[in-house]
Short mmCIF file of C-alpha atoms in Angstrom, two decimals:
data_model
loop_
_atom_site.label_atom_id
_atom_site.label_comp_id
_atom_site.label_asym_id
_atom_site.label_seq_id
_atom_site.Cartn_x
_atom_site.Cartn_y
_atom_site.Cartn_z
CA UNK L 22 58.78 172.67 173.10
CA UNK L 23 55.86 170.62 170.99
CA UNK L 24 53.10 172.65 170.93
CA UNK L 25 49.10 171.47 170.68
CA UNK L 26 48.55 168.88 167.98
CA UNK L 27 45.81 167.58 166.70
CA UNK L 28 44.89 164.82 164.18
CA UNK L 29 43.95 164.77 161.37
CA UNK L 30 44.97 167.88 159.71
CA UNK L 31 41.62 167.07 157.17
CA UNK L 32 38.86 164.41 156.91
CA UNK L 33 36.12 163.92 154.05
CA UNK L 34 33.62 162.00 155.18
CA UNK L 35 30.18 160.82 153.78
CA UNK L 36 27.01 162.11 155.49
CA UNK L 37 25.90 159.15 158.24
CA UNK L 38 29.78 157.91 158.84
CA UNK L 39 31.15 158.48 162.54
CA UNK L 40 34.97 160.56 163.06
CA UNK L 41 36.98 160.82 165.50
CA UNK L 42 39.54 163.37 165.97
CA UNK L 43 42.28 163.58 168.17
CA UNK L 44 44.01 166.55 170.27
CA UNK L 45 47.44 165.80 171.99
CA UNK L 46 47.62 169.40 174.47
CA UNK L 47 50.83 170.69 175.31
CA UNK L 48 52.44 168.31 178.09
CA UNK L 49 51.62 169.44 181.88
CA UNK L 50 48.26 171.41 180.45
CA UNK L 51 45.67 170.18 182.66
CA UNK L 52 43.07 171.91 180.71
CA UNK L 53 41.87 170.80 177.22
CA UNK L 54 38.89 172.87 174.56
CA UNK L 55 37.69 171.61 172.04
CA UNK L 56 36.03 174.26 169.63
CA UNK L 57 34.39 174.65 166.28
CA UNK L 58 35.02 177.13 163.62
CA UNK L 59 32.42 177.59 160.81
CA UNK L 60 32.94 179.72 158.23
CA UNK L 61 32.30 183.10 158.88
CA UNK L 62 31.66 182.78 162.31
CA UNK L 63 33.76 183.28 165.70
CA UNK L 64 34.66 180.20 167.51
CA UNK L 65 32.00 178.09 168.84
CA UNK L 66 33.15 176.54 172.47
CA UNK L 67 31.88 172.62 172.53
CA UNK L 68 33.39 170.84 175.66
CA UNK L 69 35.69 171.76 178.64
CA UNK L 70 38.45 169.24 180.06
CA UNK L 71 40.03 170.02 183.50
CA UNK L 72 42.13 167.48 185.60
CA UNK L 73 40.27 165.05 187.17
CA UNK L 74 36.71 166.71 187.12
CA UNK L 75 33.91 166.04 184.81
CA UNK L 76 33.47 167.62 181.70
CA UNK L 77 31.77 170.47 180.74
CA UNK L 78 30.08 169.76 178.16
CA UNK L 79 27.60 172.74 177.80
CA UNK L 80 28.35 173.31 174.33
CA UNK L 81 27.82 170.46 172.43
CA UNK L 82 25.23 171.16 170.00
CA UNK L 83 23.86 167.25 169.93
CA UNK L 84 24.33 164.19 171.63
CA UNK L 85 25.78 162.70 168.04
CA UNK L 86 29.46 164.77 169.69
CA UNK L 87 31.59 163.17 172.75
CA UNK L 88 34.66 163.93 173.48
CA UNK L 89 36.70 161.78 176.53
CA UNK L 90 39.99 162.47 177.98
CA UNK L 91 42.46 159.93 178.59
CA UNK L 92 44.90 159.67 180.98
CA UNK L 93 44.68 163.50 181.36
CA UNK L 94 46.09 164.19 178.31
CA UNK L 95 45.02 163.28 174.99
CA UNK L 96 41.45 163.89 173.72
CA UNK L 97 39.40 162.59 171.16
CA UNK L 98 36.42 163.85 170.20
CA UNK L 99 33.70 161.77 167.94
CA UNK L 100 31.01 162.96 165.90
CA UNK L 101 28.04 160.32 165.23
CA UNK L 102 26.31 160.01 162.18
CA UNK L 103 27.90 162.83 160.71
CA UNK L 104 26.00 165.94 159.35
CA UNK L 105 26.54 168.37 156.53
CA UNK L 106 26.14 171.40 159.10
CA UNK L 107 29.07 169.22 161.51
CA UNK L 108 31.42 170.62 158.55
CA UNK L 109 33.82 172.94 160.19
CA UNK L 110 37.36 173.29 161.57
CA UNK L 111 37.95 171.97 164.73
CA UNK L 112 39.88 173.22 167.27
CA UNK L 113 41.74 172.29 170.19
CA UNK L 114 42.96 174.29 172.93
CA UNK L 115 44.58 173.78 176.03
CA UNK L 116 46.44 175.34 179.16
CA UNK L 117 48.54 175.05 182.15
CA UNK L 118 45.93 175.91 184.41
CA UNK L 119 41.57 175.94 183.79
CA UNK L 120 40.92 179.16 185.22
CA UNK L 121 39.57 181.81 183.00
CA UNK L 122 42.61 183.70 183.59
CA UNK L 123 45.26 181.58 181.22
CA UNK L 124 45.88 182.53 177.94
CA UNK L 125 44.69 178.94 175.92
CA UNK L 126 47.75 177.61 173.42
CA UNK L 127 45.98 176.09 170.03
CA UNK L 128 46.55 173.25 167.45
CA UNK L 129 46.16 174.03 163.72
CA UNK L 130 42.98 172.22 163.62
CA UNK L 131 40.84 169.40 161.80
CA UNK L 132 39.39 170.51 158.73
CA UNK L 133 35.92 168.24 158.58
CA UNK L 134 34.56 167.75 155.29
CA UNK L 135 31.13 165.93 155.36
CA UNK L 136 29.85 164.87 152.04
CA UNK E 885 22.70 187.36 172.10
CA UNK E 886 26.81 187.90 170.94
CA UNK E 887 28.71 188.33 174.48
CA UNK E 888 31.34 189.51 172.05
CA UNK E 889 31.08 191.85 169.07
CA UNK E 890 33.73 192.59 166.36
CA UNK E 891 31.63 194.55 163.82
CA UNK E 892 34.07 194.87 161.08
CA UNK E 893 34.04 191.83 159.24
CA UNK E 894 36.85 192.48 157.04
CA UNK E 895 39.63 195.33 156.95
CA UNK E 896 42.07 196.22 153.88
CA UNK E 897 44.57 198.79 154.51
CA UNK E 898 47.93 199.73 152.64
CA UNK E 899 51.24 198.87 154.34
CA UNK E 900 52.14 201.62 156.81
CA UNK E 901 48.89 202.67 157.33
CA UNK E 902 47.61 202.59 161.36
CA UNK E 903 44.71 200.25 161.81
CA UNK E 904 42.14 200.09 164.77
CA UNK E 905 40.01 196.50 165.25
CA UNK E 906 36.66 197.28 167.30
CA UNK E 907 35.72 194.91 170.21
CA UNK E 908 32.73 195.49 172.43
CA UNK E 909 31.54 193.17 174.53
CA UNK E 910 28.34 192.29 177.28
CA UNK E 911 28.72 191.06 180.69
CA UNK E 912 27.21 191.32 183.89
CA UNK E 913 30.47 189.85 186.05
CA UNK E 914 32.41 192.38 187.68
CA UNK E 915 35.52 190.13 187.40
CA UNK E 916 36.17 189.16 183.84
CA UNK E 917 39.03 188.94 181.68
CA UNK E 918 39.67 190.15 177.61
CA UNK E 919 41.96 188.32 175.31
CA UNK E 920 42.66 189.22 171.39
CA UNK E 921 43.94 186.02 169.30
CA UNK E 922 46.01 186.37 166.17
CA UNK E 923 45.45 183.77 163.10
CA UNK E 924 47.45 183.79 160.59
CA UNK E 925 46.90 182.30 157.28
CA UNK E 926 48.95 178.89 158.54
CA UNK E 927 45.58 178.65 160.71
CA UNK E 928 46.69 178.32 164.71
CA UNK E 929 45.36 180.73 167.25
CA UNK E 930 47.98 183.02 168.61
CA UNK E 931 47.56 184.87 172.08
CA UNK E 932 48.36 188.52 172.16
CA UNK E 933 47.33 189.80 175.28
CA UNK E 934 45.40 189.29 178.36
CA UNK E 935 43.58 192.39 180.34
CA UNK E 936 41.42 192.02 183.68
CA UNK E 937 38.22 193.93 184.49
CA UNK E 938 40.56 195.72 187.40
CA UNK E 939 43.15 197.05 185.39
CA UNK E 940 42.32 199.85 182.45
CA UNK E 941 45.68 201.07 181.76
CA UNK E 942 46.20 200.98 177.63
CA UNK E 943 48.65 198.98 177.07
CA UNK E 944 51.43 199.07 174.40
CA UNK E 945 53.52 196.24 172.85
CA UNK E 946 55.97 197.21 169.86
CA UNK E 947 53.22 198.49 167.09
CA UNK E 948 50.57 196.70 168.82
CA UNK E 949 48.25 199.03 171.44
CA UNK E 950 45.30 198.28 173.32
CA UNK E 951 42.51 200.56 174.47
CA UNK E 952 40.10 199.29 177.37
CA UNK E 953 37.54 201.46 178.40
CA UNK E 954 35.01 199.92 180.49
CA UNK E 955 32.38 202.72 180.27
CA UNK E 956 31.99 201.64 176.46
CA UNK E 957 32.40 198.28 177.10
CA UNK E 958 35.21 197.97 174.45
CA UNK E 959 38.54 196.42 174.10
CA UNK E 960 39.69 198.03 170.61
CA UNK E 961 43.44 196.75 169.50
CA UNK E 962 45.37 198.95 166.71
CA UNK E 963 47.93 198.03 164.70
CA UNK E 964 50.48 200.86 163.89
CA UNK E 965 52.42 201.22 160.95
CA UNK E 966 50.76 198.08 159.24
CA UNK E 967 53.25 195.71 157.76
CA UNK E 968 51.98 192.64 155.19
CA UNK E 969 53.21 189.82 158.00
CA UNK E 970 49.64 191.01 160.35
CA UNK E 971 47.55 190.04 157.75
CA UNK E 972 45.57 187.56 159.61
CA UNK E 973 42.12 186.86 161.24
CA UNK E 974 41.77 188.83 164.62
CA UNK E 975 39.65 187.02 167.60
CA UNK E 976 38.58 189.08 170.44
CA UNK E 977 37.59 186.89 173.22
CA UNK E 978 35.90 187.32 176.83
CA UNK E 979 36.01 185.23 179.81
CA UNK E 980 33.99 185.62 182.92
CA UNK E 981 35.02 184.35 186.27
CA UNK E 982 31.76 183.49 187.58
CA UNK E 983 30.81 181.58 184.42
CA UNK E 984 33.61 179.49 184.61
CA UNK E 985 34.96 177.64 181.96
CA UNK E 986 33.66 179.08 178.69
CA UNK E 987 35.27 181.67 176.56
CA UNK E 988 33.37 183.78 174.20
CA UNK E 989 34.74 184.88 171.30
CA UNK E 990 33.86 187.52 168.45
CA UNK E 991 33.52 186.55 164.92
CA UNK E 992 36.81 187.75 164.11
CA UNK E 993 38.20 190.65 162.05
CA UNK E 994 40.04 189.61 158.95
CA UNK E 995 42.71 192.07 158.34
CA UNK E 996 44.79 192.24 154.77
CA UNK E 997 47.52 194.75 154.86
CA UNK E 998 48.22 195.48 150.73
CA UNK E 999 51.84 196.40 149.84
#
């Protein structure tokens, strides 16, 4: 079956612009991740998506990142005024159930280039 | 401070060769679970294998073995008989029950297996 995907594969952007980026989990995963990758460095959990419940949003390093849910499936997350240090892959993860227990299924990632 | 530690930053061995990727990790929850990730070059996160806090038994899989020994707080993966095709970045990631919905992962160990 279709795994995680996530859109784009890469975006340039110039310092100041907003993104968005999109996640479409495996169908019937209830919970969605969102993570960064900087180079170099492990992966960096941002915000947590499980059923109906709110967020956990934790990990967001600023309030220039959101991310919403809709529908209980796809995700978008959106970066404000866009940062050199905001350049990183980012990653989406999700699984059948939230608990810390299930193994999390990943896209390949947005590669974000900020200018 | 790291909840997860993979001190070797970067691994070469020659094909054939057994290889052993460190993993120690910090945490005060009794329950927890341990998780190594594969990424290959193509860039998505492949699971590998799950181990609870409960359950110390090494466990092997093909050329793949794990070693979990809670005393030292490590959960050390080798790779026997090395072949090019597990060249890839290795994640080693923890999850705690009681934190809920946050995994922690290592900085990864980037493995290149030489012909």
């Amino acid at each position: 079956g279709a795994g995680v995907s996530q859109s784009p594969s890469n975006k340039v952007t110039e310092k100041g612009k907003d993104v968005e980026l999109r996640c479409d989990p495996i169908s019937g995963h209830t919970a969605l991740y969102w993570y960064r990758q900087s180079l170099g460095q492990g992966l960096e959990f941002l915000i947590y998506f499980q059923g109906n419940s709110a967020p956990d949003k934790s990990g967001l390093p600023s309030d220039r990142f959101s991310a919403e849910r809709t529908g209980g499936s796809v995700s978008t997350l959106t970066i404000q005024r866009t940062q050199q240090e905001d350049s990183a892959v980012y990653l989406c993860a999700s699984s059948s159930r939230g608990s810390t227990y299930n193994e999390q299924f990943f896209g390949p990632g947005t590669r974000l280039t900020v200018l | 401070a790291q909840k997860v530690t993979q001190a070797q930053t970067e691994i070469s061995v020659v094909e054939k060769e057994d290889v052993t990727l460190d993993c120690v990790y910090e945490t005060r929850d009794t329950t927890y679970y341990l998780f190594w990730y594969k990424q290959p070059p193509s860039g998505e996160l492949v699971f590998l294998i799950r181990r609870n806090s409960f359950d110390e038994q090494n466990e092997i899989s093909g050329r793949y073995s794990w070693n979990f020994q809670k005393s030292t707080s490590s959960f050390n993966f080798t790779i026997t008989a090395s072949q090019v095709v597990d060249s890839a970045v290795y994640f080693c990631a923890l999850s705690e029950v009681n934190t809920g919905n946050q995994f922690y992962f290592g900085t990864g160990t980037s493995l290149t297996v030489i012909p």
